[in-house]
Short mmCIF file of N, CA and C in Angstrom, two decimals:
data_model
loop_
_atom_site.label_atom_id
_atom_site.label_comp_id
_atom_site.label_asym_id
_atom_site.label_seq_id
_atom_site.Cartn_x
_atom_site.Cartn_y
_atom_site.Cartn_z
N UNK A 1 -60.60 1.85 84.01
CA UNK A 1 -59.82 2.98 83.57
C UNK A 1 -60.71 4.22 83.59
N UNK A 2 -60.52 5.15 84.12
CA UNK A 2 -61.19 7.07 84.24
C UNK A 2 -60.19 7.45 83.04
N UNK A 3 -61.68 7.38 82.48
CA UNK A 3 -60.91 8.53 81.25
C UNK A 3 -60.93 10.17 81.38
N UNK A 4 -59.94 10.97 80.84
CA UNK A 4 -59.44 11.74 81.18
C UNK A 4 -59.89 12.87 79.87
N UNK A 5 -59.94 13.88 80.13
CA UNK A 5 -60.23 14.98 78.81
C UNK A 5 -58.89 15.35 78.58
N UNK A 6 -59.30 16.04 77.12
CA UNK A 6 -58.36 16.29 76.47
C UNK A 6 -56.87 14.95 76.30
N UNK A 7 -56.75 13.86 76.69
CA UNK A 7 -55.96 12.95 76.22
C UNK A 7 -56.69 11.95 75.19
N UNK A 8 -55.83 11.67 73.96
CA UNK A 8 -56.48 10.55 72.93
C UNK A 8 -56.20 9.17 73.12
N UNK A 9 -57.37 8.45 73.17
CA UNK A 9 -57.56 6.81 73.15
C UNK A 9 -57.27 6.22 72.15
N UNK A 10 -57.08 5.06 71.74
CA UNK A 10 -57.17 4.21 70.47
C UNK A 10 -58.12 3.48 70.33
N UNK A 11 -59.10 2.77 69.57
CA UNK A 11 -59.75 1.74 69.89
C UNK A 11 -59.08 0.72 68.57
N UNK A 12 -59.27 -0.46 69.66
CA UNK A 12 -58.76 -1.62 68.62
C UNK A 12 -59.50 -2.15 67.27
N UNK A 13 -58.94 -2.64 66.11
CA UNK A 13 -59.70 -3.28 65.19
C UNK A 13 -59.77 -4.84 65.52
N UNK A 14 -61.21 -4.73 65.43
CA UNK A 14 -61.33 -6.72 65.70
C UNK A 14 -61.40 -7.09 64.03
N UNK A 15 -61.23 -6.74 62.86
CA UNK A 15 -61.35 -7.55 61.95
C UNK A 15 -62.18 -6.86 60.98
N UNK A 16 -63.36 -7.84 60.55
CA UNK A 16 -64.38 -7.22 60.07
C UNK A 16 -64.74 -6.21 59.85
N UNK A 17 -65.88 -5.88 61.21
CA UNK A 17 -66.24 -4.73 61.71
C UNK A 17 -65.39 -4.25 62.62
N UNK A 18 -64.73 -2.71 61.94
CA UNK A 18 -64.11 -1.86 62.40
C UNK A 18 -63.96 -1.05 63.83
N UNK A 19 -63.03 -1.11 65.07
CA UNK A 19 -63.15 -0.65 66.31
C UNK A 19 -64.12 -1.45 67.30
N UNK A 20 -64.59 -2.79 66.75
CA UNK A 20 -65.22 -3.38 67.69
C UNK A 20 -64.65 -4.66 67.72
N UNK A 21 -64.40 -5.22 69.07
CA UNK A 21 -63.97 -6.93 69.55
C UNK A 21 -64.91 -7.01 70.63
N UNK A 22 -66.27 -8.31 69.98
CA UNK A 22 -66.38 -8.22 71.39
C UNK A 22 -67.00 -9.84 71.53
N UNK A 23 -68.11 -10.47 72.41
CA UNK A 23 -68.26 -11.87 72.70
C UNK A 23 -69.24 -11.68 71.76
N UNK A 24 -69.10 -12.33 70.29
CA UNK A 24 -70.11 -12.72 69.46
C UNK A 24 -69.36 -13.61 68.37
N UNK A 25 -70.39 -13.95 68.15
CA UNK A 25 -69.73 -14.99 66.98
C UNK A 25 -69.29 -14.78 65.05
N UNK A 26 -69.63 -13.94 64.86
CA UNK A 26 -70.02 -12.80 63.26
C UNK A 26 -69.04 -11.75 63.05
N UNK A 27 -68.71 -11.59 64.46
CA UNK A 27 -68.42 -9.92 64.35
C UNK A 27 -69.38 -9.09 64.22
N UNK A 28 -70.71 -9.10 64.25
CA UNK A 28 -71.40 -8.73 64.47
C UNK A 28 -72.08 -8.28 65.40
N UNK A 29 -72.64 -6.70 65.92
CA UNK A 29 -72.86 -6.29 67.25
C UNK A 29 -74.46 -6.35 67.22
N UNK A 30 -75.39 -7.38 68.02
CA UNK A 30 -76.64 -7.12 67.94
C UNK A 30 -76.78 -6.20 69.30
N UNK A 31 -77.86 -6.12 69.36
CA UNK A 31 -78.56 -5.44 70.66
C UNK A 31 -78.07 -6.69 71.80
N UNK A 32 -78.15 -5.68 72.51
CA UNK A 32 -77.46 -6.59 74.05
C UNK A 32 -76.38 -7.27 73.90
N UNK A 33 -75.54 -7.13 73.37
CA UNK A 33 -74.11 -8.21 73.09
C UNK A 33 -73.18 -7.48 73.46
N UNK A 34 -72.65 -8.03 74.49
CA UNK A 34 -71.54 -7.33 75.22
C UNK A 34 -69.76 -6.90 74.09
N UNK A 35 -70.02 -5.23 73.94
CA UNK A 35 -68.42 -5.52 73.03
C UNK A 35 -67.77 -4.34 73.99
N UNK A 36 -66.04 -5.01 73.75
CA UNK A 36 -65.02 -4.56 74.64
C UNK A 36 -64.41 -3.75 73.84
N UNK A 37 -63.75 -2.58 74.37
CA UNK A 37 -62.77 -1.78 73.44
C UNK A 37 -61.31 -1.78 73.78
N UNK A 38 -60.61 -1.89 73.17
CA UNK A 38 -59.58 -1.93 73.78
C UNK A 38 -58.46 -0.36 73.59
N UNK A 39 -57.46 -0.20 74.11
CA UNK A 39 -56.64 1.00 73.87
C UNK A 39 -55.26 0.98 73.57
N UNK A 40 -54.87 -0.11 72.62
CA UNK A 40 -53.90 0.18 72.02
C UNK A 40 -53.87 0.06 70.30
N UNK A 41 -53.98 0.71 69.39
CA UNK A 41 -53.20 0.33 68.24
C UNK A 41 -52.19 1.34 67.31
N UNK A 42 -51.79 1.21 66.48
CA UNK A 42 -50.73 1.96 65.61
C UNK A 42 -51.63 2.93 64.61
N UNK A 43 -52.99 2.85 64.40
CA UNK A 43 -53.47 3.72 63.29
C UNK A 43 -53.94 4.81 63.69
N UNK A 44 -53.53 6.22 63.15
CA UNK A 44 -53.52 7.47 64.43
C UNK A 44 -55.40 7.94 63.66
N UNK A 45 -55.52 7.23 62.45
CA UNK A 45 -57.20 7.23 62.38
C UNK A 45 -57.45 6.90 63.39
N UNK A 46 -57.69 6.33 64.22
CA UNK A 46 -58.69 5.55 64.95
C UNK A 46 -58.42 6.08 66.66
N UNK A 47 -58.01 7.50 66.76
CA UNK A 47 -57.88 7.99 67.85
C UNK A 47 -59.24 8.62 68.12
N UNK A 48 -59.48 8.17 69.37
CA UNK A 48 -60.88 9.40 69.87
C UNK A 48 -59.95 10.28 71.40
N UNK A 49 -60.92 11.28 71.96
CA UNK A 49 -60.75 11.68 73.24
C UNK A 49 -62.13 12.42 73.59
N UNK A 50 -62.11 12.42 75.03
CA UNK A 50 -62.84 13.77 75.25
C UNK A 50 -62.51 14.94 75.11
N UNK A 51 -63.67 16.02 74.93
CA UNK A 51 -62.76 17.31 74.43
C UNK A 51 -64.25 18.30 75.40
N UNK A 52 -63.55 19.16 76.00
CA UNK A 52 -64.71 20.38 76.92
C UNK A 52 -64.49 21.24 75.79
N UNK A 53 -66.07 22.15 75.69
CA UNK A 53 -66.01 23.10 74.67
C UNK A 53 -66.91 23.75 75.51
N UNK A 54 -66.49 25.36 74.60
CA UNK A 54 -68.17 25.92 74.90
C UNK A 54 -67.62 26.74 76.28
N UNK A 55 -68.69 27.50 76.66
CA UNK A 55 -68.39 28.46 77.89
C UNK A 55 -68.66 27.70 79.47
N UNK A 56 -69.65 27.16 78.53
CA UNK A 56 -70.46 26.01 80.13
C UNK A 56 -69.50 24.63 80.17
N UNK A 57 -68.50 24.55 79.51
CA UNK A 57 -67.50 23.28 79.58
C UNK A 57 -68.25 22.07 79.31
N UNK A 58 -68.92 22.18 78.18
CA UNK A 58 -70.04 20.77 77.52
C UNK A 58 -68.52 19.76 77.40
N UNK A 59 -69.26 18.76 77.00
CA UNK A 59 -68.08 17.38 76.57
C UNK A 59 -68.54 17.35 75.30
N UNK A 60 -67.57 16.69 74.56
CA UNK A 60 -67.54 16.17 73.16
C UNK A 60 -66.89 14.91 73.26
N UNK A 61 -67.26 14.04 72.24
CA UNK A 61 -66.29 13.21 71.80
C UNK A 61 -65.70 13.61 70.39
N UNK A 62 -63.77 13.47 70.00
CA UNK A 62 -63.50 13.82 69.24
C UNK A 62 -62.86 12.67 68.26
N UNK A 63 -62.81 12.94 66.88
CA UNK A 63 -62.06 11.73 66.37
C UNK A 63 -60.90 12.03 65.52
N UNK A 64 -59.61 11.73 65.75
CA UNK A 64 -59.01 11.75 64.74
C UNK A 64 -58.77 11.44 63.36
N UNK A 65 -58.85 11.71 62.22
CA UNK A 65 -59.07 11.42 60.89
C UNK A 65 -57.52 12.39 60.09
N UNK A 66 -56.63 11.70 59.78
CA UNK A 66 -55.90 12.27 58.65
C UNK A 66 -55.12 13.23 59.80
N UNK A 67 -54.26 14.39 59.55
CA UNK A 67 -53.63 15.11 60.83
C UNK A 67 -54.77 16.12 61.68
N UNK A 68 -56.20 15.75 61.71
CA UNK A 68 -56.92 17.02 62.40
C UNK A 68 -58.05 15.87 63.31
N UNK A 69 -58.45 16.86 64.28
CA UNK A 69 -59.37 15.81 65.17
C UNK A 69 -60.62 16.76 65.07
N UNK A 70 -62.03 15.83 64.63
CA UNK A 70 -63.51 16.53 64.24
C UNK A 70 -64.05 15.78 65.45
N UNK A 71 -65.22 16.79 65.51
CA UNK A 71 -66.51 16.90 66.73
C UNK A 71 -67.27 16.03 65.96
N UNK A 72 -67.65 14.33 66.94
CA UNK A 72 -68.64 13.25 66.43
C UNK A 72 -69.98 14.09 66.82
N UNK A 73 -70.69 14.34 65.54
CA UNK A 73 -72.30 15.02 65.44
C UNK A 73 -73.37 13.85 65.10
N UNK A 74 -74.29 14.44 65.57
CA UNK A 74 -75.02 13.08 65.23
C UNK A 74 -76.49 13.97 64.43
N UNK A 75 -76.13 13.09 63.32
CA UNK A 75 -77.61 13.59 61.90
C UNK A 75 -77.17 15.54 61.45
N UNK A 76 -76.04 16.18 61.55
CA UNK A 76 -75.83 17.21 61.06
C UNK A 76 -74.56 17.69 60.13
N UNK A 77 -74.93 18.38 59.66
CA UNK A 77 -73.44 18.43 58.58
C UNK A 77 -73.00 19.67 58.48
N UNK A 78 -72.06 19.98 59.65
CA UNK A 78 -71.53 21.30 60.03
C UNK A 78 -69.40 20.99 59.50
N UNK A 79 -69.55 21.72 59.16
CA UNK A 79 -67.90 21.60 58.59
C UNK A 79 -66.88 21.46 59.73
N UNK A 80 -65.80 20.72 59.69
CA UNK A 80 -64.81 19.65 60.63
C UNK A 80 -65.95 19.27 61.45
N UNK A 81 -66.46 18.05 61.22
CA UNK A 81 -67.17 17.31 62.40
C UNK A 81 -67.56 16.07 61.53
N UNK A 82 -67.78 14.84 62.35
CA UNK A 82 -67.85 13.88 61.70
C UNK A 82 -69.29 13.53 62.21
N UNK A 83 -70.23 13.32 60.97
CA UNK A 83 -71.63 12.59 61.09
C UNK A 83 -72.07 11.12 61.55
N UNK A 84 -72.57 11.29 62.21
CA UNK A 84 -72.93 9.52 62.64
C UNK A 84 -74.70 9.34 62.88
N UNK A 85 -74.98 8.32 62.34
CA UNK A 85 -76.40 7.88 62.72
C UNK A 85 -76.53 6.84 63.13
N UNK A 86 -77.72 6.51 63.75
CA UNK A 86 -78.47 5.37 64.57
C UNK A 86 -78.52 4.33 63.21
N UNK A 87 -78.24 3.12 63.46
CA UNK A 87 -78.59 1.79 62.55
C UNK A 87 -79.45 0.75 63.66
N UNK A 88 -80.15 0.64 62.92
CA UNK A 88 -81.19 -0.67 63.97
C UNK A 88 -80.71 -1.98 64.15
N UNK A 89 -79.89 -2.80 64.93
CA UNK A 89 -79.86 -3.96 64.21
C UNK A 89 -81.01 -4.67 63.81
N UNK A 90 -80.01 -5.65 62.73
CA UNK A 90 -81.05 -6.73 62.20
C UNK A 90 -81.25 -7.48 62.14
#
């Protein structure tokens, strides 16, 4: 599938751990373990898309949360945008 900007994806819930199904046994995602996403479900949380911003047409990934869609940032806390950090597995 070519994903497309500006249209929103779904990713599926496997259970457990949230937006991930993939070949493991835990539900658990270590390093190197292949996980699949899938694109259908009913919870309009769990919408992402690409989104072009900016003058130079950068990409974003965006997420839907509640009726508004925030810019995924990584380690900053700028208002509408959602924070995410690195976890090591263990």
């Amino acid at each position: 599938m070519a994903f497309q900007y500006n249209h929103y994806y779904e990713i599926y819930n496997g259970g457990k751990y949230v937006n991930l199904n993939g070949d493991h046994e835990n539900n658990v995602v270590n390093n190197g373990e292949k996980v699949t996403m899938y694109a259908r479900t009913n919870n309009p949380d769990q919408r992402w898309a690409l989104e072009r911003y900016g003058s130079d047409n950068q990409v974003r990934i965006v997420l839907q949360r509640g009726g508004g869609w925030y810019a995924l940032n990584y380690n900053t806390e700028n208002t509408n945008c959602i924070v995410w950090h690195l976890n090591s597995a263990a």
